[in-house]
XYZ file of C-alpha atoms in Angstrom:
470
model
C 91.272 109.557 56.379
C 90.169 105.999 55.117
C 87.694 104.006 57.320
C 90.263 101.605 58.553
C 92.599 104.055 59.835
C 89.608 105.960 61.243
C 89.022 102.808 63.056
C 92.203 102.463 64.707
C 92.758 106.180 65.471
C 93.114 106.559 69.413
C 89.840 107.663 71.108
C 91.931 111.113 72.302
C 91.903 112.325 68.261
C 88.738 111.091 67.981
C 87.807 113.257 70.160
C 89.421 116.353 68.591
C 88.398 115.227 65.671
C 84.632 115.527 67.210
C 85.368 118.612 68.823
C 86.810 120.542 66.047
C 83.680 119.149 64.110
C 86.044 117.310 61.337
C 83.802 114.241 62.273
C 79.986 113.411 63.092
C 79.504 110.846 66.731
C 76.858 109.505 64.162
C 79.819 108.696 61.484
C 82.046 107.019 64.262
C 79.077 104.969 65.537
C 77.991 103.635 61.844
C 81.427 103.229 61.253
C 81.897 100.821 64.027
C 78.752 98.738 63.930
C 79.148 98.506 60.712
C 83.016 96.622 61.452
C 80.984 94.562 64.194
C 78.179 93.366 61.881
C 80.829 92.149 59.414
C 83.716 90.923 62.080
C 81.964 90.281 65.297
C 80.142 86.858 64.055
C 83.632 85.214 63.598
C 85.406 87.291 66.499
C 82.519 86.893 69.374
C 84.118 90.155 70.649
C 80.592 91.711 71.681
C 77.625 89.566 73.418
C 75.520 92.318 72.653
C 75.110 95.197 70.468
C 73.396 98.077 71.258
C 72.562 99.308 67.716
C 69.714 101.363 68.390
C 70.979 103.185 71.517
C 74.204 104.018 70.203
C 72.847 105.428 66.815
C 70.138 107.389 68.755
C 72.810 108.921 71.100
C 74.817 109.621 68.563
C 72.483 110.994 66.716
C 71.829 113.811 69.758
C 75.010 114.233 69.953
C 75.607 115.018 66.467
C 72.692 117.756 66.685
C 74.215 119.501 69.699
C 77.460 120.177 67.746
C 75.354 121.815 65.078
C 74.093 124.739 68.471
C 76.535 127.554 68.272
C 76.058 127.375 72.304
C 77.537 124.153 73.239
C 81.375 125.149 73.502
C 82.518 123.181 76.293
C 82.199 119.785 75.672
C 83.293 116.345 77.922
C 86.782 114.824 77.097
C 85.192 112.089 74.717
C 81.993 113.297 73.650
C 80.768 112.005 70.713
C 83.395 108.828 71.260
C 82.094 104.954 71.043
C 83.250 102.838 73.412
C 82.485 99.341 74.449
C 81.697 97.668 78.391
C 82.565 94.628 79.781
C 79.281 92.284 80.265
C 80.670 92.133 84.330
C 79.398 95.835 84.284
C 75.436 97.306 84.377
C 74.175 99.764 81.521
C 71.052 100.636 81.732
C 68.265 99.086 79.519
C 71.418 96.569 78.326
C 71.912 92.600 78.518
C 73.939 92.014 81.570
C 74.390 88.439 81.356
C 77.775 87.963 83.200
C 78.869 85.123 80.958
C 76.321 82.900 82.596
C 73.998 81.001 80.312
C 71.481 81.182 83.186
C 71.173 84.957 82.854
C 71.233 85.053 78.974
C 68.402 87.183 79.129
C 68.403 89.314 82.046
C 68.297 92.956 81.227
C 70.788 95.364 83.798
C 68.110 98.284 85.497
C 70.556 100.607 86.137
C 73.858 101.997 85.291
C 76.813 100.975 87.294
C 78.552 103.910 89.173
C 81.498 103.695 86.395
C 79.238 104.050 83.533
C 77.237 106.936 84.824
C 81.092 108.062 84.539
C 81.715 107.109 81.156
C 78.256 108.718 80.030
C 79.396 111.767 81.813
C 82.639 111.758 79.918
C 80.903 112.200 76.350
C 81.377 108.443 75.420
C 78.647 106.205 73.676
C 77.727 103.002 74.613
C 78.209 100.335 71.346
C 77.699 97.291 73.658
C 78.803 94.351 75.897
C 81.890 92.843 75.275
C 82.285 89.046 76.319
C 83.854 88.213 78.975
C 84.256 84.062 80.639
C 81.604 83.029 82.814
C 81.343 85.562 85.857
C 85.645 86.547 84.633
C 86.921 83.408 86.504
C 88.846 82.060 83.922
C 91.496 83.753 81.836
C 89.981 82.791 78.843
C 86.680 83.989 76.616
C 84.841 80.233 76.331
C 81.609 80.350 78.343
C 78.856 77.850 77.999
C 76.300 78.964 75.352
C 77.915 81.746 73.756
C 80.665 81.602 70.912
C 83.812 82.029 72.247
C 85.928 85.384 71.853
C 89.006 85.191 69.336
C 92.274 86.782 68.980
C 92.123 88.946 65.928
C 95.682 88.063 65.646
C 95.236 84.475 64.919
C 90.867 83.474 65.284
C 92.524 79.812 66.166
C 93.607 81.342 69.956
C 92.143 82.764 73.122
C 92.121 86.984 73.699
C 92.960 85.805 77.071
C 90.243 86.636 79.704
C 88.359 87.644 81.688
C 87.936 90.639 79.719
C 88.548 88.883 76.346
C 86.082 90.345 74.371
C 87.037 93.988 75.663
C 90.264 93.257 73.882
C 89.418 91.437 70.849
C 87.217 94.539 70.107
C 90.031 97.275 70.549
C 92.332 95.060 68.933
C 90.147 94.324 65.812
C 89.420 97.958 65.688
C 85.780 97.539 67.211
C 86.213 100.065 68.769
C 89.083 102.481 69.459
C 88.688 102.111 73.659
C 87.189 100.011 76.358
C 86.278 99.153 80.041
C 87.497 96.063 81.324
C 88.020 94.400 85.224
C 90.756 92.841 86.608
C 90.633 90.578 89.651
C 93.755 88.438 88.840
C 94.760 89.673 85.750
C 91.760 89.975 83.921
C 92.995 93.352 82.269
C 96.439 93.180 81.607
C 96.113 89.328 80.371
C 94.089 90.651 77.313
C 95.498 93.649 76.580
C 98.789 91.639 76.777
C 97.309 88.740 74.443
C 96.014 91.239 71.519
C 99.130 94.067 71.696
C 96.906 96.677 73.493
C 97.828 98.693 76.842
C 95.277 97.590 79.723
C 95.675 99.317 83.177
C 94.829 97.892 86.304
C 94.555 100.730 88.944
C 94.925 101.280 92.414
C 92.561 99.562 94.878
C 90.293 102.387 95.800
C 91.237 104.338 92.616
C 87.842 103.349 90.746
C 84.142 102.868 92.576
C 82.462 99.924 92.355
C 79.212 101.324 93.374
C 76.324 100.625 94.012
C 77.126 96.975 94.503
C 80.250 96.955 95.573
C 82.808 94.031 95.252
C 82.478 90.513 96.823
C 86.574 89.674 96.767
C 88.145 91.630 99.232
C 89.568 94.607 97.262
C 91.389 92.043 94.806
C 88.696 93.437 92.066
C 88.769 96.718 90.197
C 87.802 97.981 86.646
C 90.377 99.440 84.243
C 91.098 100.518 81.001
C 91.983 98.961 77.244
C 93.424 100.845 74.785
C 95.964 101.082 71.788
C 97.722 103.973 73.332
C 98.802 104.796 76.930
C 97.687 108.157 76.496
C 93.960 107.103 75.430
C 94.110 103.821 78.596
C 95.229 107.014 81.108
C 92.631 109.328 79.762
C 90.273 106.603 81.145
C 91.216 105.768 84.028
C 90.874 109.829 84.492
C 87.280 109.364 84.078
C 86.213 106.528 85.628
C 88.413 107.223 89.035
C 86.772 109.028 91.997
C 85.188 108.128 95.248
C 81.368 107.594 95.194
C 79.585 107.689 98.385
C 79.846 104.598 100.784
C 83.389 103.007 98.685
C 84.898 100.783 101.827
C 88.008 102.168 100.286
C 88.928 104.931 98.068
C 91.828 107.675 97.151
C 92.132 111.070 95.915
C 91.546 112.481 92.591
C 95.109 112.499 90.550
C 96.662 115.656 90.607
C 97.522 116.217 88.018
C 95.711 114.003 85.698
C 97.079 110.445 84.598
C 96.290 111.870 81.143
C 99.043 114.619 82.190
C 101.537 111.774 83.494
C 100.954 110.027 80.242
C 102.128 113.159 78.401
C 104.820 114.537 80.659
C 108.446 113.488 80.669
C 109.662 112.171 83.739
C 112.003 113.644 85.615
C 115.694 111.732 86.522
C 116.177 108.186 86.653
C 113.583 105.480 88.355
C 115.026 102.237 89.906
C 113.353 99.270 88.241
C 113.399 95.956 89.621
C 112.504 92.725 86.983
C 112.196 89.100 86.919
C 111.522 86.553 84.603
C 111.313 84.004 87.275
C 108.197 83.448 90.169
C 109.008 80.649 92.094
C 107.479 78.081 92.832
C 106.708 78.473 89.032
C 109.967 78.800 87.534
C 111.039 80.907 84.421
C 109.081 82.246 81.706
C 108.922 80.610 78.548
C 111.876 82.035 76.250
C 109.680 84.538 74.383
C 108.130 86.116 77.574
C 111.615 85.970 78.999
C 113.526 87.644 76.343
C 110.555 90.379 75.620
C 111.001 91.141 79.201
C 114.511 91.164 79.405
C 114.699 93.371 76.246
C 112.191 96.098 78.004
C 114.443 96.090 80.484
C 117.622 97.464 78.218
C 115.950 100.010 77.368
C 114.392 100.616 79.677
C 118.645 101.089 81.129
C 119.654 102.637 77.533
C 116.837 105.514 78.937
C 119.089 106.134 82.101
C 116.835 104.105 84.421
C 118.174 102.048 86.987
C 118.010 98.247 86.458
C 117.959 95.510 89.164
C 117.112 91.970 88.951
C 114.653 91.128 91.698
C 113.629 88.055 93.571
C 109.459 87.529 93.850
C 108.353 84.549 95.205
C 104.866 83.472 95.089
C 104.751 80.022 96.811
C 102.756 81.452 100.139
C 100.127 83.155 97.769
C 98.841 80.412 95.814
C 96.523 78.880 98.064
C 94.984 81.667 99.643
C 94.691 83.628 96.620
C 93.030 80.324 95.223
C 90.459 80.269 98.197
C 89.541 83.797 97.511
C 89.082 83.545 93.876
C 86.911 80.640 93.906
C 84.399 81.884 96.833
C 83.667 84.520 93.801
C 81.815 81.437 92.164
C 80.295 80.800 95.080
C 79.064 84.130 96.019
C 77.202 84.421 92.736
C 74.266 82.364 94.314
C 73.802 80.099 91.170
C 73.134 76.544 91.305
C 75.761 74.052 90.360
C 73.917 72.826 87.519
C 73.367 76.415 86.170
C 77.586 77.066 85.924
C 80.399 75.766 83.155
C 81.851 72.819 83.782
C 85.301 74.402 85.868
C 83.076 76.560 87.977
C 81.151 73.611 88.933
C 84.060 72.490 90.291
C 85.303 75.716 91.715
C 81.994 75.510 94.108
C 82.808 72.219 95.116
C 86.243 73.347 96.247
C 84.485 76.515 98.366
C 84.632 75.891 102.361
C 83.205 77.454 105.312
C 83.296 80.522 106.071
C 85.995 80.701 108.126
C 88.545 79.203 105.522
C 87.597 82.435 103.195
C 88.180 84.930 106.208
C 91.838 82.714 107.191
C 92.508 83.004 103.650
C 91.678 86.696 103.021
C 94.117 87.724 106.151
C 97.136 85.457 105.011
C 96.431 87.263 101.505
C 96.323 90.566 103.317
C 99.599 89.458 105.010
C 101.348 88.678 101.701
C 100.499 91.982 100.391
C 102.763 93.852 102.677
C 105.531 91.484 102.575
C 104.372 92.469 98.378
C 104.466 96.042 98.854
C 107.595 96.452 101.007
C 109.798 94.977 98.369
C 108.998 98.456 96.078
C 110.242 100.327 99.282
C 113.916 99.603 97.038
C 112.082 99.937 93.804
C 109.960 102.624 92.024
C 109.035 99.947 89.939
C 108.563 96.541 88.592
C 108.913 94.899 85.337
C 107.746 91.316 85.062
C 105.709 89.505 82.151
C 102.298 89.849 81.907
C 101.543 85.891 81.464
C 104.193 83.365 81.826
C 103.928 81.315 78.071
C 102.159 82.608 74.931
C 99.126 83.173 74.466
C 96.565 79.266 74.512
C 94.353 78.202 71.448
C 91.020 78.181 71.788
C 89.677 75.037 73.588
C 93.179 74.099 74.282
C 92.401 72.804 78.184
C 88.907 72.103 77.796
C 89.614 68.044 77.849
C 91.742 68.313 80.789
C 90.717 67.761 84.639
C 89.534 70.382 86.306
C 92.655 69.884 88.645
C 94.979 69.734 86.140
C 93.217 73.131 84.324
C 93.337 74.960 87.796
C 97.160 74.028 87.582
C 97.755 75.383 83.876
C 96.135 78.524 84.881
C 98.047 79.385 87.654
C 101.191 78.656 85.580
C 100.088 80.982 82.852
C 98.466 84.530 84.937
C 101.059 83.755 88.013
C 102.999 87.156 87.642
C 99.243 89.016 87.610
C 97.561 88.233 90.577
C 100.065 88.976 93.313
C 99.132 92.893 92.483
C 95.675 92.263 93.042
C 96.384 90.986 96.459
C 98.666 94.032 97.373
C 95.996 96.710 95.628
C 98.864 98.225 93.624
C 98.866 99.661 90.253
C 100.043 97.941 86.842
C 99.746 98.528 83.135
C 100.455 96.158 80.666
C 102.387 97.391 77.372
C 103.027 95.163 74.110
C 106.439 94.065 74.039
C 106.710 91.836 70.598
C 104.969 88.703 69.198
C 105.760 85.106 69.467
C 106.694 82.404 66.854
C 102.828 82.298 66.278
C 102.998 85.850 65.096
C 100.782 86.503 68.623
C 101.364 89.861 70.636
C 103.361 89.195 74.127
C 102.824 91.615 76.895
C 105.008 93.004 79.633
C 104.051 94.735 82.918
C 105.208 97.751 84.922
C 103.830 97.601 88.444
C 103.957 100.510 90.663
C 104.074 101.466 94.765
C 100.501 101.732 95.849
C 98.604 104.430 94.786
C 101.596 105.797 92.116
C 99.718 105.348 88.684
C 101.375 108.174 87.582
C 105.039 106.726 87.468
C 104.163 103.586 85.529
C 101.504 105.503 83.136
C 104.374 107.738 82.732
C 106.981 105.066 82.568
C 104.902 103.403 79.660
C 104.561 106.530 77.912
C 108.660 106.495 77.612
C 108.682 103.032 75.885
C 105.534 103.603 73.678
C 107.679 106.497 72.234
C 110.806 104.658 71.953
C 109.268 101.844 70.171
C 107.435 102.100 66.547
C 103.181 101.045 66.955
C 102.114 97.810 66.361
C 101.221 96.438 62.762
C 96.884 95.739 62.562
C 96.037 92.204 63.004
C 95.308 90.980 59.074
C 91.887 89.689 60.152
C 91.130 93.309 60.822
C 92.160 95.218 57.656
C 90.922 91.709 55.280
C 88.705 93.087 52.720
C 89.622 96.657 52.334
């Protein structure tokens, strides 16, 4: 196998490939930093990399495969993967996109990473993400911005930008992301990937916790729906003290990603989210087209009606209290989170706006008591060029944002499940994504669901920027 296929091979053969001792951890790991020395600088994928921890780690891990004793290994040992700068490691940068912690080394591992460790991965670095992931795109003050590896001239979409600009490039074959309003599915949407957004309560957020309510939770990016499933697998389980959590899967999402399903599901879709109004015609027809056949695979197809007018403003309120909450000084934020603090009230406007939020999530949830299913876009236009909004008003930027992530956030709200699956590319040669949501708790349909049109539809080319020199 040549070193750009090897780069691009899903993390689950990677694994085998590990395991079956066809491959060295230390080959994978020099094999991608060497890709990030010579593609990060123009893709600003990674804030940091952790060179010398990764080939250390991998060099133990190569030496244990050489002891005749070690026979039952973790799912992904010997695997590299990448974590979002949102998320602690140990010894790492952990700057959260602020240029006012540029230097602030994390002291411990986050409760998902202690995970991931478990799991057999190694840590290559921190991916970039926008300043504390509050904007949907990869431009925070004082570092480069992340790129598309599609086309370097736009965004990777954000929060977790740099998490998919990685993957995409083939920085790495898998990665951890977060999503709080899209902040997984955006991405993986923007650069062709699969991103999953689980279940509130599905993955721990110890030992901070979250500051938002429940709308927050880590997921997983990934070429493959079997390799995003795999995971989630990993990083799901209840940690003691969660304020909410769920069983284990049983069986596995990995299982569900590799099982047929059984009969037909009823799907609702929409290409329409009033107040917003339609999706651009490439969203709209990408959607549209998942949806027959999605029908030509016996499902059951129903146009839906999903407005979002009453969740706008409260979900607004929420969001920006997260800049808030941070502690920071004004004069130590980007420009639009300055004015995101401005906006933040008293106390009691967050806790009125949380309830009305938790109110819309029912109304939210009870429409899937027709549906086993939703399909909607992932973003509502094409993916932005860099800088594209950065001369607007802050006003007018909170406006275009909204527009763009509306169909995202309402899931965050509710706590359900989505995944985000490639669907096409625009006129601009960019990737457009499309969403399955699920009922609460039911990652197993939609991980399943997206398994069906993976195989029904031939992979994704590599983005030229990632193959150029070979």
């Amino acid at each position: 196998m040549n070193k750009i296929d090897l780069a691009f091979t899903p993390a689950l053969e990677q694994a085998r490939l590990v395991r079956t001792k066809e491959l060295s951890p230390l080959e994978l790991v020099e094999l991608y930093l060497e890709r990030i020395d010579r593609l990060n600088p123009q893709l600003g994928s990674y804030f940091t990399v952790a060179a010398d921890l990764a080939r250390a780690d991998a060099a133990t891990k190569t030496e244990m495969l050489t002891k005749a004793e070690i026979v039952d290994l973790p799912p992904f040992f010997g695997v590299p993967i990448a974590i979002k700068d949102l998320t602690s490691v140990a010894g790492m940068r952990c700057t959260y996109g602020s240029r006012a912690l540029m230097d602030q080394i994390a002291a411990y591992d986050d409760g998902i990473v202690s995970r991931i460790r478990a799991a057999g991965f190694i840590i290559l670095g921190k991916t970039a993400t926008s300043e504390f992931g509050s904007l949907p795109y990869t431009e925070p003050d004082g570092f480069a911005p992340a790129r598309n590896p599609w086309n370097l001239d736009y965004t990777p979409g954000g929060s977790s930008g740099g998490a998919a600009a990685a993957v995409a490039a083939g920085l790495c074959a898998i990665a951890q992301g977060s999503d709080g309003g899209g902040s997984v599915r955006g991405p993986a949407g923007c650069c062709g990937l699969v991103g999953i957004k689980p279940s509130r309560g599905r993955v721990s957020q110890a030992p901070l916790g979250e500051r938002l309510s429940g709308v927050a939770t880590d997921g997983a990016i990934a070429h493959t729906v079997a390799d995003a499933a795999a995971l989630l697998d990993v990083m799901s389980g209840y940690i003691t003290g969660d304020p909410y959590w769920l069983p284990d899967p049983n069986p596995s999402f990995l299982t569900a990603a590799t099982s047929k399903l059984s009969g037909a599901l009823k799907i609702g879709f929409t290409t329409s989210l009033p107040p917003i109004g339609e999706a651009a015609p490439p969203i709209e027809q990408a959607v549209l087209a998942t949806a027959k056949l999605l029908e030509g695979m016996g499902h059951i197809i129903e146009p839906v009606s999903f407005d979002l007018t009453e969740l706008i403003e409260p979900f607004t309120i929420v969001w920006q209290s997260g800049v808030a909450a941070t502690g920071l000084p004004k004069e130590a934020l980007g420009k639009m989170n300055q004015w995101l603090l401005e906006q933040t009230g008293d106390l009691s406007q967050y806790l009125r706006a949380v309830t009305q939020m938790q109110i819309i999530g029912r109304k939210t949830v009870a429409v899937f008591d027709n549906f086993d299913a939703m399909l909607l876009p992932v973003y509502m236009h094409p993916t932005i060029r860099i800088g594209e909004w950065e001369n607007l008003s802050p006003e007018a930027t909170l406006a275009r944002i909204i527009n763009w992530i509306a169909p995202c956030p309402p899931f965050n709200a509710s706590g359900q499940p989505a995944i985000a699956i490639p669907a096409g590319f625009d006129s601009n040669g960019l990737p457009i994504g499309v969403q399955l949501v699920g009922r609460p708790a039911a990652e197993a349909t939609i991980v399943a669901l997206a398994a069906q049109i993976e195989a029904a539809k031939p992979a994704s080319d590599r983005p030229p920027f990632a193959i150029a020199g070979h």
